[in-house]
PDB file of C-alpha atoms in Angstrom:
ATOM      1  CA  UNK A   1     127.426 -60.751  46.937  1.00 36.00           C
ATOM      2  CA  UNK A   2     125.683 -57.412  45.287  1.00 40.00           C
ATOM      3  CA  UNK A   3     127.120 -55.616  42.574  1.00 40.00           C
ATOM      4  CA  UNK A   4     130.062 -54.490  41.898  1.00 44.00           C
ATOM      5  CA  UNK A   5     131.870 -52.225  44.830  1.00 43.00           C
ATOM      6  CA  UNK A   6     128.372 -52.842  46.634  1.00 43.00           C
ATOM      7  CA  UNK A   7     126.403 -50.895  49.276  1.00 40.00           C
ATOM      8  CA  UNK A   8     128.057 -51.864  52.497  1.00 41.00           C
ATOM      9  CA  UNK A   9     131.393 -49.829  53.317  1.00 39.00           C
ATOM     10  CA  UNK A  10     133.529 -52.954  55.052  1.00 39.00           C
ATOM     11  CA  UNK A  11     136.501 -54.453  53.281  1.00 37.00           C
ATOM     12  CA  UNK A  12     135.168 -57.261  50.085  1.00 38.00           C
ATOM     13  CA  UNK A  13     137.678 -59.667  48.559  1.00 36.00           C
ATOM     14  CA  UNK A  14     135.803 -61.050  46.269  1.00 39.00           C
ATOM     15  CA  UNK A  15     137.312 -63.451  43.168  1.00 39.00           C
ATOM     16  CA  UNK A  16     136.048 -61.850  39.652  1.00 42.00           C
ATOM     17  CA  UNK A  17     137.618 -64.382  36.649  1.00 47.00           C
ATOM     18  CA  UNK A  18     139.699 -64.060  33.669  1.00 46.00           C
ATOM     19  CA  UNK A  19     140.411 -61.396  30.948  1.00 48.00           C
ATOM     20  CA  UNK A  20     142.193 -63.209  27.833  1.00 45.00           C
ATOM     21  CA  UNK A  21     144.056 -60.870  25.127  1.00 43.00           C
ATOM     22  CA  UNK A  22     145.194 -61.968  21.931  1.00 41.00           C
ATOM     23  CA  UNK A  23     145.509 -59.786  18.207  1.00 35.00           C
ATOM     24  CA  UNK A  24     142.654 -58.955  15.611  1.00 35.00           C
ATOM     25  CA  UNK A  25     145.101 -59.236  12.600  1.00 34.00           C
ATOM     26  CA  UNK A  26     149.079 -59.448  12.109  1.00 36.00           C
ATOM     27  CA  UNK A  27     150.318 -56.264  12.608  1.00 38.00           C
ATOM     28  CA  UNK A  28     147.301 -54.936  14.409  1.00 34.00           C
ATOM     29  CA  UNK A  29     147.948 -53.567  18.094  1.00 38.00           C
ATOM     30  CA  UNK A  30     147.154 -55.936  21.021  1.00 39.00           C
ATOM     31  CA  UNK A  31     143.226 -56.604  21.956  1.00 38.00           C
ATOM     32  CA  UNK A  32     141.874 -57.660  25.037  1.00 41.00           C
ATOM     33  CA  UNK A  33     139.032 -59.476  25.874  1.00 37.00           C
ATOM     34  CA  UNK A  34     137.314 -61.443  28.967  1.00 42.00           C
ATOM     35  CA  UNK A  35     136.442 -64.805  28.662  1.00 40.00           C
ATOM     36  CA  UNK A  36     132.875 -65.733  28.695  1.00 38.00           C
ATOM     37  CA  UNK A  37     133.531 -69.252  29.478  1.00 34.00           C
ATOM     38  CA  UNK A  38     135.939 -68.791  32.093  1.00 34.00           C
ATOM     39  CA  UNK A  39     133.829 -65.887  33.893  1.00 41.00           C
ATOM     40  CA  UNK A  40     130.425 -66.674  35.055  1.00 30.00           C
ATOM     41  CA  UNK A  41     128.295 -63.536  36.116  1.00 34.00           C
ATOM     42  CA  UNK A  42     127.817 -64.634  39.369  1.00 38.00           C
ATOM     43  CA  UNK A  43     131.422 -65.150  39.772  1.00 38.00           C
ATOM     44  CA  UNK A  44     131.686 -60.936  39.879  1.00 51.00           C
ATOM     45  CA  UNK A  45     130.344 -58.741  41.732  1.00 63.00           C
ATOM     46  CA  UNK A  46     129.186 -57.207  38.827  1.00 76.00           C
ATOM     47  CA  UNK A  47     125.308 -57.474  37.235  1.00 83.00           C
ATOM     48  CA  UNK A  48     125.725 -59.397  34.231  1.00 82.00           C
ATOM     49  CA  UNK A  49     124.406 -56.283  31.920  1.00 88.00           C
ATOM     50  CA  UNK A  50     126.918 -54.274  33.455  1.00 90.00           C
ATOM     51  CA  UNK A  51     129.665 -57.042  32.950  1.00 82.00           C
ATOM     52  CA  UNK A  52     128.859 -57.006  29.541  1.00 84.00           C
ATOM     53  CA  UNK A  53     130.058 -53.594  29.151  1.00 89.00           C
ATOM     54  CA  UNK A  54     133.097 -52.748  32.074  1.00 85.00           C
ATOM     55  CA  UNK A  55     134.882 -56.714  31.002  1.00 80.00           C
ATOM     56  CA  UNK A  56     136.469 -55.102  27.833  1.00 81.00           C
ATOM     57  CA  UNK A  57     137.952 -51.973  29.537  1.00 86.00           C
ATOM     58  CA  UNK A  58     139.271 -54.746  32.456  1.00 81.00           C
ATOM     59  CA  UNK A  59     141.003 -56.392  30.191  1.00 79.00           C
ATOM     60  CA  UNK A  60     142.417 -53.151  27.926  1.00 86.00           C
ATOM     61  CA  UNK A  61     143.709 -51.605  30.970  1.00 88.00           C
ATOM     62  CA  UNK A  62     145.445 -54.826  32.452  1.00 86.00           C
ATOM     63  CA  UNK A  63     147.176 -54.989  28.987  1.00 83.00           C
ATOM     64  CA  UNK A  64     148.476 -51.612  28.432  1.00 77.00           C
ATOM     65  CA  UNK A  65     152.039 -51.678  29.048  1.00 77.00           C
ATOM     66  CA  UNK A  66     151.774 -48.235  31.109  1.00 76.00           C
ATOM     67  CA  UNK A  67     150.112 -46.908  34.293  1.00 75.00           C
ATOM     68  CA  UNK A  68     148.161 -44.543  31.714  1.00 77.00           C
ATOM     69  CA  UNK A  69     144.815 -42.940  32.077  1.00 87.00           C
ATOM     70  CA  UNK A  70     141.862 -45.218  33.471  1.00 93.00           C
ATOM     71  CA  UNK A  71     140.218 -47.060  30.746  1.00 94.00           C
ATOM     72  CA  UNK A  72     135.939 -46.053  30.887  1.00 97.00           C
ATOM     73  CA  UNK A  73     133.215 -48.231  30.569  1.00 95.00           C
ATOM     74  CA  UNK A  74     129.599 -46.962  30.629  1.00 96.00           C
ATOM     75  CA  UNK A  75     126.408 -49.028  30.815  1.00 94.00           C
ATOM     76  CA  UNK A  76     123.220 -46.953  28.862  1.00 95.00           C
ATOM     77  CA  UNK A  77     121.101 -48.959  30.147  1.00 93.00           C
ATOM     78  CA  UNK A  78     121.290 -48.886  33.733  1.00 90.00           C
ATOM     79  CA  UNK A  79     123.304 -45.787  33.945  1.00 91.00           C
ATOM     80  CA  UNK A  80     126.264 -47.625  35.573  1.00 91.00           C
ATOM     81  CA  UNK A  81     129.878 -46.886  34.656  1.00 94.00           C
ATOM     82  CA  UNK A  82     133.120 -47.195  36.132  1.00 94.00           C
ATOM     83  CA  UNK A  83     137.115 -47.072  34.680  1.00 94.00           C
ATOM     84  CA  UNK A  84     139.593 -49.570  35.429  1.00 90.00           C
ATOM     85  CA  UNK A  85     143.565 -48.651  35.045  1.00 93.00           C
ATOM     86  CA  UNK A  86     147.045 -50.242  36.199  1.00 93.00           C
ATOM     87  CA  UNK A  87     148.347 -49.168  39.474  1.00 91.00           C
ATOM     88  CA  UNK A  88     151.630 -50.617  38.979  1.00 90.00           C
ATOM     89  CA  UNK A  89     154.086 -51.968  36.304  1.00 89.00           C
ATOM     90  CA  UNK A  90     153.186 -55.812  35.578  1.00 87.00           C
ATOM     91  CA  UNK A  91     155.782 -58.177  38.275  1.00 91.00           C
ATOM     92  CA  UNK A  92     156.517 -61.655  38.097  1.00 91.00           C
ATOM     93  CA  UNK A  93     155.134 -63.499  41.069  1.00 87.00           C
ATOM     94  CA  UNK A  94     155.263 -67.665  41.356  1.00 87.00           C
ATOM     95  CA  UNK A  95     156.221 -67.889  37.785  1.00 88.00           C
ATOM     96  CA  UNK A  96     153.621 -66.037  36.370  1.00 89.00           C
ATOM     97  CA  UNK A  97     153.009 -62.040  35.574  1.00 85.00           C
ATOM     98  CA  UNK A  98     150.604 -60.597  37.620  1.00 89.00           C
ATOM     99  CA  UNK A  99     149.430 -56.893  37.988  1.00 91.00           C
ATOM    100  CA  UNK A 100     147.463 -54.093  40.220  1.00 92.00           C
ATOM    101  CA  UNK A 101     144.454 -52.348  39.234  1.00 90.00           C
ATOM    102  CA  UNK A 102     142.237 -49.861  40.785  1.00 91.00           C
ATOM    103  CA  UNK A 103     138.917 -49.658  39.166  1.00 90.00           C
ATOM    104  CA  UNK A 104     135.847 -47.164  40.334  1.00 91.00           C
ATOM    105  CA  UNK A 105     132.047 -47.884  39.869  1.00 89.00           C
ATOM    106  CA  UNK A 106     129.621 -44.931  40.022  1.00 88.00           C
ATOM    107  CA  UNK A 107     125.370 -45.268  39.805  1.00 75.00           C
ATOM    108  CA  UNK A 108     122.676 -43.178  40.871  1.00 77.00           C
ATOM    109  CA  UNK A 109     125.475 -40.804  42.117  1.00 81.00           C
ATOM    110  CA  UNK A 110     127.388 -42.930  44.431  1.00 84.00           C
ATOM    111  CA  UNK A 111     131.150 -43.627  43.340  1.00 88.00           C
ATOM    112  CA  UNK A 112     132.711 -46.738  44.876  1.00 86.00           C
ATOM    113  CA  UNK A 113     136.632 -47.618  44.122  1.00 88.00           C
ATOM    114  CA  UNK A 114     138.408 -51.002  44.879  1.00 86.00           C
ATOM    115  CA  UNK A 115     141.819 -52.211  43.773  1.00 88.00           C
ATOM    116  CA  UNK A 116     142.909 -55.748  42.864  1.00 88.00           C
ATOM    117  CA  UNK A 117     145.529 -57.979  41.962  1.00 88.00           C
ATOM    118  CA  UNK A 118     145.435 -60.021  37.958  1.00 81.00           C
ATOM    119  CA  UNK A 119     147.805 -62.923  37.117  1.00 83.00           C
ATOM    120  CA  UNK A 120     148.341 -64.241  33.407  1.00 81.00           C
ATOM    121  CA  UNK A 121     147.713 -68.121  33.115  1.00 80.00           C
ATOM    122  CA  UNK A 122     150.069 -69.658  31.036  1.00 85.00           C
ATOM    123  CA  UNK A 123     147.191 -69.957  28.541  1.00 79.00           C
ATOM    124  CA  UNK A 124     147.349 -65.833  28.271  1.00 75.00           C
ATOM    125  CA  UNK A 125     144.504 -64.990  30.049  1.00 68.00           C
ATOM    126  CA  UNK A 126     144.603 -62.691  32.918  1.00 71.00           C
ATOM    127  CA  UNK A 127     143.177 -64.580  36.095  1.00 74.00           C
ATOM    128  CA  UNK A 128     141.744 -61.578  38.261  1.00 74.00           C
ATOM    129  CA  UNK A 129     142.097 -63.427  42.126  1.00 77.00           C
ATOM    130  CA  UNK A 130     140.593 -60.881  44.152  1.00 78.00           C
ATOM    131  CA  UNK A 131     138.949 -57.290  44.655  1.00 81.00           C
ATOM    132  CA  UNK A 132     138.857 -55.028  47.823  1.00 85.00           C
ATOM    133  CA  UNK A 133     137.159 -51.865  48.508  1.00 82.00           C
ATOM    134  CA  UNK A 134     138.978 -49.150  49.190  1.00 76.00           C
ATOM    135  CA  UNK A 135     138.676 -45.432  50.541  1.00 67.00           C
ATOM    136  CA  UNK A 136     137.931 -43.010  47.844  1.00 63.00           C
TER     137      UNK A 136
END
């Protein structure tokens, strides 16, 4: 599998894991985070130091109640960084809410972009099924 949005240009579905949300404090606006239990490293096609860094700006974007601006991640370390954002208002599909993304990854100069599909478990998290490369 390679890292994320990898080397060769051919279509990738690849399954990725699960982005929980839930609040800091009462009144506080609506956090997002990624499981680590429920998302092994070599479940993604993601390094795991990179993980580390773009599974908070997954789960932000597929949160925000708008197609807004691409939500940045950046890793310091190995100079990778990418952006995730909604492509499309949240739908309900087989009972549950599920929702588009389109995410790049850029290192050493080369920018790769995929979209994907998230559904939210009935435990809240949001259960990202699959990732495909797509044409920049």
């Amino acid at each position: 599998m390679g890292s994320l949005m990898g080397s060769d240009d051919k279509p990738d579905v690849t399954a990725t894991g699960s982005a929980a949300t839930g609040r800091a404090a009462a009144g506080s606006p609506q956090l997002a985070t990624v499981s680590n239990t429920s998302v092994a490293p070599s479940n993604i096609p993601l390094s795991a130091a990179d993980w580390n860094y773009a599974r908070g700006a997954l789960g932000l974007a597929l949160t925000s109640n708008e197609t807004g601006p691409p939500v940045p991640w950046a890793n310091p370390e190995t100079g990778a960084r990418g952006n995730f954002a909604p492509a499309a208002a949240a739908v309900q599909a087989d009972g549950r809410t599920c929702r588009d993304f389109v995410a790049t990854r850029s290192e050493h100069g080369k920018e790769v972009q995929l979209s994907g599909r998230a559904c939210r478990t009935p435990e809240g998290q949001w259960d990202i099924s699959e990732t495909t490369k797509t044409a920049l």
